[in-house]
Short mmCIF file of C-alpha atoms in Angstrom, two decimals:
data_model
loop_
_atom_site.label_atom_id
_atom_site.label_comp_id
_atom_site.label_asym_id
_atom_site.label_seq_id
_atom_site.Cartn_x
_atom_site.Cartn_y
_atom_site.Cartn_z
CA UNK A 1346 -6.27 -6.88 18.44
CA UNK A 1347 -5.53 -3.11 18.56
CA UNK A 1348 -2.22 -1.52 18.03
CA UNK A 1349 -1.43 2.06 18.14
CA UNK A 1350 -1.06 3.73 14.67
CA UNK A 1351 2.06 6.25 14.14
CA UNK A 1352 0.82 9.73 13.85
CA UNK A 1353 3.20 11.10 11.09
CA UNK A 1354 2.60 14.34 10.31
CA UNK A 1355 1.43 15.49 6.17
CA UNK A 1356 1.45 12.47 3.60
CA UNK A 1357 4.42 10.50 4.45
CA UNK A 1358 4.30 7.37 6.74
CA UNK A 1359 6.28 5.60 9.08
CA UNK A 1360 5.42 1.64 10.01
CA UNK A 1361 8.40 2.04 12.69
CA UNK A 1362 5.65 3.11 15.69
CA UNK A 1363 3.15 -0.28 14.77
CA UNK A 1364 6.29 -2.49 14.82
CA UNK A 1365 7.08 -1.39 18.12
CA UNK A 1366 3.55 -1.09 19.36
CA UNK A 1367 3.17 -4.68 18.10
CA UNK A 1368 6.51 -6.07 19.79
CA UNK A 1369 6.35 -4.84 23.47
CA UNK A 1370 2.11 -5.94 22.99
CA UNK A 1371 3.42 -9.31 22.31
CA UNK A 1372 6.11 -9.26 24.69
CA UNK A 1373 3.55 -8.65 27.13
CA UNK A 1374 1.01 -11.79 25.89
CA UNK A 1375 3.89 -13.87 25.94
CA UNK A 1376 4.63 -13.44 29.41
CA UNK A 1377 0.82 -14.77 30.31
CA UNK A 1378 1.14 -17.58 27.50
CA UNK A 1379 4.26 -18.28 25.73
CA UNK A 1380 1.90 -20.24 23.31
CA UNK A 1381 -0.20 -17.00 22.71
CA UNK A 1382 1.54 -16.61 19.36
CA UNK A 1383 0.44 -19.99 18.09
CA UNK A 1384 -3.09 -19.95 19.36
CA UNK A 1385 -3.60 -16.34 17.90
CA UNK A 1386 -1.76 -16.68 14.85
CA UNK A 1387 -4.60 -15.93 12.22
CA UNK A 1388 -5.31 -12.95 14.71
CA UNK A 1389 -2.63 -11.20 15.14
CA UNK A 1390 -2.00 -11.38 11.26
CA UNK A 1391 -5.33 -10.25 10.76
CA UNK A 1392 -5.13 -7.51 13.11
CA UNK A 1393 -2.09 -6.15 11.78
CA UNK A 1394 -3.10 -6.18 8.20
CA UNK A 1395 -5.81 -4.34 8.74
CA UNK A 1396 -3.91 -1.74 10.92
CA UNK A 1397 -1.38 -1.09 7.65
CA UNK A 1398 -4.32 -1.05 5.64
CA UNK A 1399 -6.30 1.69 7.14
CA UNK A 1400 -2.93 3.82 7.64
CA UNK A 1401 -2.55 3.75 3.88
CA UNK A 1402 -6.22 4.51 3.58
CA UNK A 1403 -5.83 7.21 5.75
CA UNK A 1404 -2.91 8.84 4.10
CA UNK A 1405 -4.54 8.02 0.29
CA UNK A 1406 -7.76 9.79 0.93
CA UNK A 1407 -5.83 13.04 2.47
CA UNK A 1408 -3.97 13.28 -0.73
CA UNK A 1409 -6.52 12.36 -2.69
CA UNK A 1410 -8.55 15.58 -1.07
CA UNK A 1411 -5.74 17.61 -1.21
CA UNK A 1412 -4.41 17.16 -4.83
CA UNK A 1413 -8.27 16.45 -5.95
CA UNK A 1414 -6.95 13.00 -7.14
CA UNK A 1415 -9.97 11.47 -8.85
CA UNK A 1416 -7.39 8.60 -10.28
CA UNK A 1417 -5.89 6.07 -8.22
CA UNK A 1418 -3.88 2.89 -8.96
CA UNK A 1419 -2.41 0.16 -7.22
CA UNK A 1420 0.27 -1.93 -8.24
CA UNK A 1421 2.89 -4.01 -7.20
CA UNK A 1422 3.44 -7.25 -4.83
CA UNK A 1423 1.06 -4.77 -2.15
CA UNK A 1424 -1.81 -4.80 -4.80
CA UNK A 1425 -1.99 -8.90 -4.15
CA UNK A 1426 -3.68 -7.96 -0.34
CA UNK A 1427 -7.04 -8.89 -0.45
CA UNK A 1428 -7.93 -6.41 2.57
CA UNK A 1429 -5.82 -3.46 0.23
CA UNK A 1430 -7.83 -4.45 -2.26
CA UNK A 1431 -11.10 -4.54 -0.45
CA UNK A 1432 -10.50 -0.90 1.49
CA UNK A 1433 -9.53 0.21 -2.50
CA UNK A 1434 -12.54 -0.13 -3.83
CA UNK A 1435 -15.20 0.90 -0.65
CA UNK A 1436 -13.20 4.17 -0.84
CA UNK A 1437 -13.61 4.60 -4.64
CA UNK A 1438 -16.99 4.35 -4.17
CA UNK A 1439 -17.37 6.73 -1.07
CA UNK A 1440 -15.08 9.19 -2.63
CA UNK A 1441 -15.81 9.02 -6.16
CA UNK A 1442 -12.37 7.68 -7.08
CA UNK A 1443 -11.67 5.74 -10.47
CA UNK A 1444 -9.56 2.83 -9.44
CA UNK A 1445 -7.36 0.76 -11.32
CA UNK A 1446 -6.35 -2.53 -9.49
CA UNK A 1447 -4.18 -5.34 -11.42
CA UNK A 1448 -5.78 -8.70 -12.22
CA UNK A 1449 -4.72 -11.03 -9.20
CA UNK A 1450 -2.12 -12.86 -11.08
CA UNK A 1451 -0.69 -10.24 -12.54
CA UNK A 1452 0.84 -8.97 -8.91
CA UNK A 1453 3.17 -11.49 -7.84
CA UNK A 1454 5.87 -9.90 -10.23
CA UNK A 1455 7.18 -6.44 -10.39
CA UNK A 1456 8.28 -7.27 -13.75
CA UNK A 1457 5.04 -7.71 -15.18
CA UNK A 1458 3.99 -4.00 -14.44
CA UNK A 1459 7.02 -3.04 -16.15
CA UNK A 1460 6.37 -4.85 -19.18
CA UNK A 1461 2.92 -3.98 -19.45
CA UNK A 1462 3.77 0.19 -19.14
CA UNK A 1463 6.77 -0.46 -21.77
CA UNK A 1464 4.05 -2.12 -23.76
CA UNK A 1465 1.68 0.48 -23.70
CA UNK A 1466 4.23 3.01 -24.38
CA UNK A 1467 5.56 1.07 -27.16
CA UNK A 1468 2.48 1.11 -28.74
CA UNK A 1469 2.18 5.22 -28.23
CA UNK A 1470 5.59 5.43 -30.05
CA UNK A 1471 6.35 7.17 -26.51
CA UNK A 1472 10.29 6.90 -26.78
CA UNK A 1473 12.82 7.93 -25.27
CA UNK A 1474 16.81 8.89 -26.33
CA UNK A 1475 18.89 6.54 -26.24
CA UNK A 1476 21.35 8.61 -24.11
CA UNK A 1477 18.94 9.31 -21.48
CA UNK A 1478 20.79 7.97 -18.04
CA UNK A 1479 19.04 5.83 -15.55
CA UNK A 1480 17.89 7.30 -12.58
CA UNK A 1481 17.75 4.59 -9.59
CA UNK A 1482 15.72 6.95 -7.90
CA UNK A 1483 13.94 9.30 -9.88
CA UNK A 1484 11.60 12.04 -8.76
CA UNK A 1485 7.64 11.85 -9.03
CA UNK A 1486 6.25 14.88 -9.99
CA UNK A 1487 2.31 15.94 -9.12
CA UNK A 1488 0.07 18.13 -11.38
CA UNK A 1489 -3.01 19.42 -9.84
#
């Protein structure tokens, strides 16, 4: 299946235009087969998977050209898609990219990634005060 992908200007993204692409398209199959759901289950999730894959694929290799990003992660409960995953690492090799994906079973749990970076930084004696406030939203800042 085909669903129209949001055209959202620069880097930022919006999955608000493929939900409602996806919606009235089902609306529609559902009129001709209110069963069309549950015979084109595996389909549909299939379909849309690979939609919200090759958005972010999209938006990752324009920044990656425009900040000459050589570097790229992935982490998280997204890093677990197999498809992400897959896209990830034909990309690194078309674009020259070192990529750093998480072990499977390490992306189930946020928590993990946050143990392993305080570990790492533990190890680097890379400290901070003890009086520095929590941020619940804190900036990302990008060197070129």
């Amino acid at each position: 299946f085909t669903f129209s992908k949001p055209q959202v200007p620069g880097l930022d993204y919006s999955f608000s235009g493929l939900k409602t692409s996806f919606l009235y398209s089902l609306r529609d199959w559902i009129k001709e087969d209110p069963d069309f759901i549950e015979h084109h289950k595996a389909d549909l999730a299939a379909s849309l998977e690979a939609t919200v894959a090759n958005i972010l694929m999209n938006k990752l290799i324009k920044a990656a050209k425009q900040y000459d990003i050589k570097e790229v992660a992935i982490a998280g409960g997204v890093s677990a898609n197999t498809g992400l995953r897959n896209a990830l690492r034909k990309h690194s090799n078309e674009y020259g990219w070192n990529i750093y994906i998480p072990r499977f079973h390490l992306t189930m749990d946020n928590a993990a990634m946050v143990a392993i970076t305080g570990y790492f930084k533990y190890q680097n004696k890379d400290f901070c005060s003890m009086e520095l406030p929590a941020y619940s939203r804190a900036g990302l800042r990008v060197e070129k």
